[in-house]
Tab-separated table of C-alpha atoms and ligand atoms in Angstrom:
chain	number	residue	atom	x	y	z
A	1	MET	CA	-22.834	11.989	0.782
A	2	ASP	CA	-23.853	10.803	4.269
A	3	ASP	CA	-21.854	12.112	7.115
A	4	PRO	CA	-18.585	12.621	5.481
A	5	TYR	CA	-16.398	11.552	8.505
A	6	LEU	CA	-18.380	8.150	9.070
A	7	VAL	CA	-17.882	7.258	5.146
A	8	ALA	CA	-14.267	7.887	5.662
A	9	ARG	CA	-14.055	5.594	8.708
A	10	GLN	CA	-16.106	3.065	6.253
A	11	ALA	CA	-13.622	3.373	3.591
A	12	ALA	CA	-10.426	3.056	5.777
A	13	ASP	CA	-12.133	-0.075	7.342
A	14	ALA	CA	-12.920	-1.436	4.047
A	15	LEU	CA	-9.189	-0.869	3.109
A	16	ARG	CA	-7.958	-2.686	6.231
A	17	SER	CA	-9.615	-5.832	5.574
A	18	ARG	CA	-9.313	-5.715	1.693
A	19	PHE	CA	-5.304	-5.250	2.048
A	20	GLY	CA	-5.105	-7.220	5.629
A	21	ILE	CA	-2.999	-4.027	6.925
A	22	PRO	CA	-3.707	-2.297	10.379
A	23	GLY	CA	-3.618	1.068	8.484
A	24	PHE	CA	-1.111	3.159	6.565
A	25	ASP	CA	1.143	6.024	7.495
A	26	VAL	CA	1.441	8.341	4.413
A	27	ALA	CA	-0.910	9.316	1.729
A	28	LEU	CA	0.311	10.564	-1.616
A	29	VAL	CA	-2.272	12.147	-3.806
A	30	LEU	CA	-1.258	12.422	-7.327
A	31	GLY	CA	-2.069	15.495	-9.534
A	32	SER	CA	-1.769	16.168	-13.342
A	33	GLY	CA	1.827	15.470	-14.492
A	34	TRP	CA	2.597	13.114	-11.185
A	35	ALA	CA	1.403	9.746	-12.247
A	36	GLN	CA	4.597	8.697	-14.024
A	37	ALA	CA	7.034	10.143	-11.697
A	38	ALA	CA	5.356	7.852	-8.892
A	39	ASP	CA	5.152	4.896	-11.036
A	40	GLY	CA	7.503	1.901	-9.580
A	41	LEU	CA	8.038	4.113	-6.265
A	42	GLY	CA	8.791	1.831	-3.101
A	43	GLU	CA	8.092	-1.952	-2.791
A	44	PRO	CA	4.552	-2.730	-3.953
A	45	ILE	CA	2.071	-4.142	-1.674
A	46	ASP	CA	-1.136	-4.329	-3.209
A	47	GLU	CA	-3.823	-1.838	-5.031
A	48	CYS	CA	-7.471	-1.719	-6.087
A	49	PRO	CA	-9.471	0.789	-8.136
A	50	LEU	CA	-10.463	3.580	-5.943
A	51	ASP	CA	-14.544	3.398	-6.867
A	52	GLU	CA	-14.385	-0.261	-5.077
A	53	LEU	CA	-14.167	1.613	-1.890
A	54	PRO	CA	-16.914	3.250	-0.091
A	55	GLY	CA	-17.334	7.232	-1.037
A	56	PHE	CA	-14.988	7.183	-3.930
A	57	SER	CA	-16.130	7.736	-7.597
A	58	ALA	CA	-14.227	7.086	-10.889
A	59	PRO	CA	-12.208	10.099	-11.787
A	60	VAL	CA	-13.442	12.241	-14.961
A	61	VAL	CA	-10.342	13.767	-16.258
A	62	ALA	CA	-7.903	12.191	-18.776
A	63	GLY	CA	-4.426	11.574	-17.083
A	64	HIS	CA	-6.056	11.286	-13.727
A	65	GLY	CA	-5.940	7.529	-12.649
A	66	GLY	CA	-8.263	6.195	-10.020
A	67	VAL	CA	-6.258	3.639	-8.342
A	68	LEU	CA	-5.212	3.280	-4.736
A	69	ARG	CA	-1.796	1.893	-4.465
A	70	LEU	CA	-0.161	0.807	-1.362
A	71	VAL	CA	3.818	0.707	-1.230
A	72	GLY	CA	6.367	-0.014	1.436
A	73	THR	CA	9.164	2.654	1.906
A	74	THR	CA	12.683	2.123	2.865
A	75	SER	CA	11.924	3.762	5.969
A	76	GLY	CA	9.674	0.866	6.818
A	77	SER	CA	6.430	2.815	6.551
A	78	ILE	CA	3.441	2.159	4.483
A	79	ALA	CA	2.553	4.785	1.797
A	80	ALA	CA	-0.815	4.870	0.045
A	81	ILE	CA	-0.706	6.438	-3.343
A	82	PHE	CA	-3.890	7.867	-4.770
A	83	THR	CA	-3.331	8.242	-8.507
A	84	GLY	CA	-6.517	10.427	-8.790
A	85	ARG	CA	-8.441	12.929	-7.160
A	86	THR	CA	-12.086	14.335	-7.199
A	87	HIS	CA	-12.199	17.908	-8.000
A	88	LEU	CA	-14.772	20.816	-6.931
A	89	TYR	CA	-15.579	21.514	-10.786
A	90	GLU	CA	-17.167	17.746	-10.808
A	91	GLY	CA	-20.231	19.442	-9.130
A	92	ARG	CA	-20.672	16.492	-6.573
A	93	GLY	CA	-19.603	18.885	-3.732
A	94	VAL	CA	-16.963	19.389	-1.316
A	95	ALA	CA	-16.941	16.336	0.597
A	96	PRO	CA	-16.025	13.950	-2.182
A	97	VAL	CA	-13.370	16.422	-2.929
A	98	VAL	CA	-11.706	15.818	0.629
A	99	HIS	CA	-12.655	12.150	1.170
A	100	GLY	CA	-9.417	10.819	0.310
A	101	VAL	CA	-7.617	12.955	2.976
A	102	ARG	CA	-10.283	11.903	5.491
A	103	THR	CA	-9.972	8.410	4.614
A	104	ALA	CA	-6.208	8.513	4.979
A	105	ALA	CA	-6.688	10.271	8.311
A	106	ALA	CA	-9.073	7.696	9.411
A	107	ALA	CA	-6.686	4.961	8.236
A	108	GLY	CA	-4.032	6.049	10.813
A	109	ALA	CA	-1.919	8.243	8.353
A	110	THR	CA	-0.064	10.930	10.020
A	111	THR	CA	1.020	12.742	6.761
A	112	VAL	CA	-0.362	13.683	3.588
A	113	VAL	CA	1.777	14.805	0.494
A	114	LEU	CA	-0.847	16.629	-1.985
A	115	THR	CA	0.643	17.230	-5.170
A	116	ASN	CA	-1.023	18.851	-8.443
A	117	GLY	CA	-0.352	20.317	-11.655
A	118	CYS	CA	-1.063	24.098	-12.175
A	119	GLY	CA	-0.574	27.411	-13.876
A	120	GLY	CA	2.476	29.619	-12.834
A	121	ILE	CA	2.223	33.282	-12.293
A	122	SER	CA	5.775	33.742	-11.233
A	123	HIS	CA	7.111	30.025	-11.910
A	124	PRO	CA	8.115	28.803	-15.303
A	125	PRO	CA	6.378	25.559	-16.828
A	126	GLY	CA	8.299	22.573	-15.920
A	127	GLU	CA	9.110	23.642	-12.480
A	128	PRO	CA	8.062	21.894	-9.301
A	129	VAL	CA	7.074	24.307	-6.504
A	130	LEU	CA	6.912	23.944	-2.704
A	131	ILE	CA	3.347	25.202	-1.537
A	132	ALA	CA	4.306	27.637	1.408
A	133	ASP	CA	0.754	28.840	1.734
A	134	HIS	CA	-2.626	28.868	-0.055
A	135	ILE	CA	-5.546	31.403	-0.939
A	136	ASN	CA	-8.862	29.349	-1.259
A	137	LEU	CA	-10.790	31.282	-4.009
A	138	THR	CA	-13.392	28.726	-4.383
A	139	GLY	CA	-15.756	30.129	-2.106
A	140	ALA	CA	-16.413	26.572	-0.456
A	141	THR	CA	-15.114	24.947	2.542
A	142	PRO	CA	-14.980	21.164	3.536
A	143	LEU	CA	-15.825	22.231	6.958
A	144	VAL	CA	-19.448	22.715	8.365
A	145	GLY	CA	-20.103	24.230	11.603
A	146	PRO	CA	-18.042	25.725	14.528
A	147	ARG	CA	-14.763	24.161	13.155
A	148	PHE	CA	-12.205	27.014	13.737
A	149	VAL	CA	-9.355	25.218	12.388
A	150	ASP	CA	-5.989	27.116	12.420
A	151	LEU	CA	-4.591	27.548	9.328
A	152	THR	CA	-1.382	29.686	10.177
A	153	ALA	CA	0.925	26.745	8.995
A	154	VAL	CA	-1.113	24.367	6.884
A	155	TYR	CA	1.952	23.330	4.900
A	156	ASP	CA	4.381	21.945	7.552
A	157	PRO	CA	7.395	23.726	7.787
A	158	ALA	CA	9.350	20.631	8.726
A	159	LEU	CA	8.130	18.751	5.783
A	160	ARG	CA	9.009	21.599	3.512
A	161	ALA	CA	12.667	21.620	5.179
A	162	LEU	CA	12.557	17.903	4.380
A	163	ALA	CA	11.560	18.467	0.685
A	164	ARG	CA	14.553	20.686	0.416
A	165	GLU	CA	16.990	18.088	1.689
A	166	VAL	CA	15.830	16.162	-1.205
A	167	ASP	CA	15.789	19.032	-3.858
A	168	PRO	CA	17.493	22.252	-2.565
A	169	SER	CA	16.398	24.481	-5.385
A	170	LEU	CA	12.798	24.126	-4.977
A	171	ALA	CA	11.094	27.417	-4.908
A	172	ASP	CA	8.381	28.463	-2.617
A	173	GLY	CA	4.961	29.190	-3.985
A	174	VAL	CA	1.471	30.591	-2.990
A	175	TYR	CA	-1.155	28.653	-4.498
A	176	CYS	CA	-4.593	29.914	-5.417
A	177	GLN	CA	-7.147	27.273	-5.695
A	178	PHE	CA	-10.029	28.424	-8.112
A	179	HIS	CA	-13.340	26.464	-8.781
A	180	GLY	CA	-12.515	25.755	-12.399
A	181	PRO	CA	-13.114	23.917	-14.669
A	182	SER	CA	-12.502	26.864	-16.999
A	183	TYR	CA	-9.092	28.323	-16.681
A	184	GLU	CA	-8.534	31.813	-15.298
A	185	THR	CA	-9.070	35.193	-17.465
A	186	PRO	CA	-5.854	37.249	-17.651
A	187	ALA	CA	-7.981	39.614	-15.158
A	188	GLU	CA	-8.557	36.757	-12.776
A	189	VAL	CA	-4.797	35.947	-12.936
A	190	ALA	CA	-3.692	39.617	-12.303
A	191	MET	CA	-5.962	39.250	-9.138
A	192	ALA	CA	-4.289	36.414	-7.806
A	193	ARG	CA	-0.945	37.862	-8.466
A	194	ALA	CA	-1.925	41.086	-6.828
A	195	ILE	CA	-3.292	39.264	-3.744
A	196	GLY	CA	-0.122	37.306	-3.440
A	197	GLY	CA	-0.551	34.295	-5.450
A	198	THR	CA	2.172	32.966	-7.554
A	199	LEU	CA	0.530	29.666	-8.562
A	200	VAL	CA	-3.321	29.012	-9.948
A	201	GLY	CA	-4.935	25.539	-9.766
A	202	MET	CA	-8.204	23.674	-9.176
A	203	SER	CA	-6.996	21.314	-6.280
A	204	THR	CA	-5.147	21.069	-3.080
A	205	ALA	CA	-6.471	23.947	-0.672
A	206	LEU	CA	-9.767	22.126	0.355
A	207	GLU	CA	-7.891	19.193	0.860
A	208	ALA	CA	-5.270	20.716	2.909
A	209	ILE	CA	-7.886	22.332	5.025
A	210	ALA	CA	-9.601	19.050	5.872
A	211	ALA	CA	-6.301	17.235	6.489
A	212	ARG	CA	-5.471	19.957	9.038
A	213	GLU	CA	-8.872	19.624	10.563
A	214	ALA	CA	-8.048	15.821	10.698
A	215	GLY	CA	-4.594	16.392	12.357
A	216	LEU	CA	-2.465	15.407	9.339
A	217	ARG	CA	0.877	17.263	8.547
A	218	VAL	CA	0.349	18.518	5.025
A	219	LEU	CA	3.289	18.867	2.388
A	220	GLY	CA	2.045	20.576	-0.903
A	221	ILE	CA	3.952	20.276	-4.287
A	222	SER	CA	2.862	21.809	-7.356
A	223	LEU	CA	4.215	21.032	-10.864
A	224	VAL	CA	3.822	24.123	-13.026
A	225	THR	CA	2.378	22.887	-16.246
A	226	ASN	CA	1.731	26.089	-17.995
A	227	ALA	CA	1.911	29.835	-17.702
A	228	ALA	CA	-1.167	31.078	-16.172
A	229	ALA	CA	-3.401	32.886	-18.616
A	230	GLY	CA	-1.922	36.179	-19.735
A	231	ILE	CA	1.454	35.337	-18.560
A	232	ALA	CA	2.651	33.864	-21.654
A	233	ALA	CA	1.573	34.789	-25.276
A	234	GLU	CA	-0.162	31.713	-26.348
A	235	PRO	CA	-3.718	30.425	-25.096
A	236	LEU	CA	-3.647	27.290	-22.762
A	237	SER	CA	-4.199	23.797	-24.045
A	238	HIS	CA	-4.321	20.436	-22.367
A	239	ALA	CA	-1.596	19.302	-24.790
A	240	GLU	CA	0.923	21.633	-23.148
A	241	VAL	CA	-0.251	20.580	-19.753
A	242	VAL	CA	1.028	17.038	-20.709
A	243	GLU	CA	3.971	17.782	-22.437
A	244	ALA	CA	5.468	20.000	-19.585
A	245	GLY	CA	4.561	17.047	-17.060
A	246	LEU	CA	6.645	14.725	-19.179
A	247	ALA	CA	9.611	16.941	-19.330
A	248	ALA	CA	9.594	17.392	-15.451
A	249	GLN	CA	9.376	13.451	-14.812
A	250	PRO	CA	12.930	12.826	-13.724
A	251	ARG	CA	13.089	15.534	-11.063
A	252	LEU	CA	9.650	14.738	-9.955
A	253	ARG	CA	10.504	11.098	-9.536
A	254	GLY	CA	13.711	12.092	-7.697
A	255	LEU	CA	11.470	14.194	-5.136
A	256	LEU	CA	8.969	11.936	-4.448
A	257	ALA	CA	11.493	8.891	-4.171
A	258	GLY	CA	13.604	10.907	-1.501
A	259	LEU	CA	10.609	12.160	0.396
A	260	LEU	CA	9.194	8.498	0.752
A	261	GLU	CA	12.499	7.539	2.081
A	262	ARG	CA	12.150	10.330	4.575
A	263	LEU	CA	8.539	10.009	5.644
B	1	8IG	I1	-2.480	21.446	-15.220
B	1	8IG	O1	-3.594	27.446	-15.599
B	1	8IG	C1	-3.411	23.321	-14.756
B	1	8IG	N1	-4.322	23.345	-13.960
B	1	8IG	N2	-6.808	26.999	-12.448
B	1	8IG	N3	-5.114	27.222	-14.012
B	1	8IG	C2	-6.044	26.604	-13.228
B	1	8IG	N4	-5.715	25.154	-13.045
B	1	8IG	C3	-4.720	24.681	-13.735
B	1	8IG	C4	-4.013	25.255	-14.574
B	1	8IG	C5	-4.201	26.696	-14.730
B	1	8IG	N5	-3.199	24.551	-15.280
């Protein structure tokens, strides 16, 4: 990708002219298991395939959509819902992974809600978990050069409090981002636990870093779709991922609806 910040501004400009809006306020990125929960949220404004915007490509994972949907919220803001994301394991590099976040910032957004489906170390499948902090185990970063971004409070404490107004029983988690696409070995999960991780996944941390660089407020919410490897007796399957996502829909929907009313 050319200068990724420039491409993000181009994508934001393309959005503005395509939708005839000055920008949007909130970006919501939907991970595995979240698409249905976000269906019909807010007042629909417009949508377009992501790959028709500069710098975006079509998604590769079944169950990850590839649409940017604009909706109006009851608080009067405009939310942009990204129904899919690019993952590091696709091999296109880090810039495409964080392009949505940078585009949101260039389009005037102040807040990004990053959701994902992940493996649970100390949370059961079907549980949504507020990300309190992350550990970036990818060996990658979206930042190049002397960009010494402070990551003391990546996941905004005020936004986390807001999420708990909506759903007071939300647990806190520490999300470990692995490169993927293979799931972890049991030894890797044991390592993640030993260093303080409670969730394992393949997204979110790199996007959160780029979001903080751009000055966005970040909220991260994981849906535990499976026990991490070695935590439960059975091996992992994609079917299990899909099933746990379905069972959690009502709770996720309530959470997203409540958040959109407040952001
Ligand atoms: I859904 O168990 C989902 N995504 N790394 N590990 C990792 N990513 C995941 C997992 C998991 N489940």
